[in-house]
Amino acid sequence: MTERRIVVGVEGSGYARAALIWAIEEAHHRSAVVDVVTCYSPTYVPAAPDLGYVPLNSLDLLTEVEKMQGDVIESAVEATNHPDVEIRRVVKKGRAADTLMTAAEGADMLVVGNRGRGGFAGLRLGSVSQSIAHHSPCPLVIVRTGLADD
């Protein structure tokens, strides 16, 4: 039997947490594993007026991204009460939409929140979820939430 797999994009927002909770519930019913995918890109910070910008220490950035992902996973697992669902953590450098679509190849489902950390309060669909909606390699679920600015 082939492994059933649900891929979820998580970037630290309440929207992503809601998407992960939904995915864990769905994985429980489908006997699927959940791949939690978090994408990051190197951050450049000003070094000095004459030196321009230098990359932030990538080891520090990766540690922070992994910690954030772990916090969201822990919170979502507590909210669902399904310790039987296997959750795998994936942290990749790259653009969110492209990285998520690559990770979702061959998956049963890709799940994202309707908005992310950026954008404008009036938007109903974030840029990543909108891009994925047009190009997802598998069925896509965009989880809407009751968050205040939703």
Short mmCIF file of C-alpha atoms in Angstrom, two decimals:
data_model
loop_
_atom_site.label_atom_id
_atom_site.label_comp_id
_atom_site.label_asym_id
_atom_site.label_seq_id
_atom_site.Cartn_x
_atom_site.Cartn_y
_atom_site.Cartn_z
CA MET A 1 0.00 0.00 0.00
CA THR A 2 1.30 3.43 -0.86
CA GLU A 3 1.79 5.96 1.86
CA ARG A 4 -0.90 8.61 2.12
CA ARG A 5 0.63 12.04 2.55
CA ILE A 6 -0.69 15.50 3.33
CA VAL A 7 1.69 18.45 2.86
CA VAL A 8 1.07 21.60 4.93
CA GLY A 9 2.78 24.96 4.56
CA VAL A 10 3.63 26.54 7.93
CA GLU A 11 5.26 29.95 8.38
CA GLY A 12 4.33 30.88 11.93
CA SER A 13 1.03 32.69 11.44
CA GLY A 14 -2.28 31.80 13.05
CA TYR A 15 -3.55 31.01 9.56
CA ALA A 16 -0.86 28.36 9.11
CA ARG A 17 -1.62 26.92 12.56
CA ALA A 18 -5.29 26.59 11.57
CA ALA A 19 -4.25 24.85 8.33
CA LEU A 20 -2.06 22.42 10.28
CA ILE A 21 -4.85 21.62 12.74
CA TRP A 22 -7.17 20.91 9.80
CA ALA A 23 -4.52 18.72 8.13
CA ILE A 24 -3.88 16.70 11.30
CA GLU A 25 -7.63 16.05 11.66
CA GLU A 26 -7.82 14.99 8.01
CA ALA A 27 -4.71 12.80 8.32
CA HIS A 28 -6.28 11.06 11.30
CA HIS A 29 -9.32 10.12 9.18
CA ARG A 30 -7.26 9.13 6.14
CA SER A 31 -4.46 7.30 8.00
CA ALA A 32 -1.99 9.67 6.35
CA VAL A 33 1.28 11.23 7.42
CA VAL A 34 1.64 15.00 7.57
CA ASP A 35 4.67 16.70 6.07
CA VAL A 36 4.98 20.14 7.64
CA VAL A 37 6.95 22.30 5.20
CA THR A 38 8.47 25.61 6.23
CA CYS A 39 10.33 27.73 3.69
CA TYR A 40 12.83 30.47 4.38
CA SER A 41 15.12 32.76 2.48
CA PRO A 42 18.38 34.29 3.63
CA THR A 43 17.94 37.67 5.23
CA TYR A 44 20.30 40.53 4.56
CA VAL A 45 20.98 43.09 7.28
CA PRO A 46 22.87 46.38 7.12
CA ALA A 47 26.47 45.82 8.23
CA ALA A 48 27.75 49.38 8.21
CA PRO A 49 27.12 52.48 6.10
CA ASP A 50 30.09 51.73 3.83
CA LEU A 51 29.71 47.96 3.62
CA GLY A 52 26.10 47.69 2.49
CA TYR A 53 24.17 44.55 3.38
CA VAL A 54 25.50 41.20 4.53
CA PRO A 55 23.62 37.93 5.00
CA LEU A 56 22.28 37.20 8.46
CA ASN A 57 24.06 34.22 9.98
CA SER A 58 22.25 31.36 8.24
CA LEU A 59 22.76 28.98 11.17
CA ASP A 60 20.93 31.40 13.48
CA LEU A 61 18.16 31.84 10.92
CA LEU A 62 17.74 28.09 10.43
CA THR A 63 17.63 27.55 14.21
CA GLU A 64 14.92 30.22 14.57
CA VAL A 65 12.89 28.76 11.69
CA GLU A 66 13.09 25.25 13.17
CA LYS A 67 12.06 26.55 16.60
CA MET A 68 9.09 28.43 15.16
CA GLN A 69 8.01 25.35 13.19
CA GLY A 70 8.30 23.16 16.30
CA ASP A 71 6.21 25.61 18.35
CA VAL A 72 3.42 25.64 15.73
CA ILE A 73 3.46 21.83 15.45
CA GLU A 74 3.33 21.39 19.23
CA SER A 75 0.43 23.83 19.52
CA ALA A 76 -1.52 22.17 16.69
CA VAL A 77 -0.97 18.65 18.03
CA GLU A 78 -2.27 19.75 21.45
CA ALA A 79 -5.33 21.29 19.80
CA THR A 80 -6.20 18.12 17.85
CA ASN A 81 -5.49 15.39 20.39
CA HIS A 82 -4.41 12.94 17.67
CA PRO A 83 -0.97 11.73 18.82
CA ASP A 84 -1.31 8.79 16.41
CA VAL A 85 -0.74 11.02 13.37
CA GLU A 86 2.87 10.92 12.16
CA ILE A 87 4.26 14.39 11.55
CA ARG A 88 7.44 14.93 9.60
CA ARG A 89 9.27 18.25 9.65
CA VAL A 90 10.73 19.76 6.48
CA VAL A 91 12.61 23.06 6.42
CA LYS A 92 13.79 24.24 3.01
CA LYS A 93 15.44 27.34 1.65
CA GLY A 94 13.49 28.81 -1.23
CA ARG A 95 10.38 30.67 -2.37
CA ALA A 96 7.33 29.44 -0.51
CA ALA A 97 5.01 28.70 -3.45
CA ASP A 98 7.65 26.88 -5.51
CA THR A 99 8.97 24.92 -2.53
CA LEU A 100 5.50 23.85 -1.39
CA MET A 101 4.50 22.72 -4.87
CA THR A 102 7.68 20.68 -5.22
CA ALA A 103 7.11 19.11 -1.79
CA ALA A 104 3.49 18.31 -2.74
CA GLU A 105 4.37 16.31 -5.86
CA GLY A 106 2.86 12.87 -5.37
CA ALA A 107 1.00 13.94 -2.20
CA ASP A 108 -2.68 13.27 -1.61
CA MET A 109 -3.28 16.87 -0.65
CA LEU A 110 -1.63 20.26 -0.11
CA VAL A 111 -3.00 22.42 2.71
CA VAL A 112 -2.30 26.10 3.37
CA GLY A 113 -3.92 28.94 5.28
CA ASN A 114 -5.77 31.56 3.30
CA ARG A 115 -3.26 34.22 4.34
CA GLY A 116 0.25 34.32 5.69
CA ARG A 117 2.39 36.66 7.70
CA GLY A 118 2.70 39.37 5.08
CA GLY A 119 0.24 41.19 2.92
CA PHE A 120 -2.55 43.57 3.71
CA ALA A 121 -5.38 43.09 6.17
CA GLY A 122 -8.02 43.49 3.44
CA LEU A 123 -6.77 40.60 1.33
CA ARG A 124 -8.85 37.44 1.46
CA LEU A 125 -6.22 35.24 -0.20
CA GLY A 126 -2.48 35.55 0.28
CA SER A 127 0.00 35.58 -2.59
CA VAL A 128 1.33 32.10 -1.82
CA SER A 129 -2.10 30.46 -1.59
CA GLN A 130 -3.20 32.30 -4.73
CA SER A 131 -0.16 31.12 -6.69
CA ILE A 132 -0.57 27.56 -5.46
CA ALA A 133 -4.26 27.61 -6.39
CA HIS A 134 -3.26 27.98 -10.04
CA HIS A 135 -0.40 25.45 -10.10
CA SER A 136 -0.81 22.85 -7.32
CA PRO A 137 0.34 19.36 -8.38
CA CYS A 138 -2.34 17.74 -6.19
CA PRO A 139 -5.71 18.58 -4.62
CA LEU A 140 -5.44 21.82 -2.63
CA VAL A 141 -7.24 22.89 0.54
CA ILE A 142 -7.09 26.55 1.55
CA VAL A 143 -8.22 26.79 5.18
CA ARG A 144 -10.09 29.95 6.07
CA THR A 145 -10.10 31.03 9.68
CA GLY A 146 -12.09 33.22 11.99
CA LEU A 147 -9.04 35.31 12.84
CA ALA A 148 -9.80 38.96 13.52
CA ASP A 149 -8.37 40.37 10.30
CA ASP A 150 -9.76 37.59 8.15
#
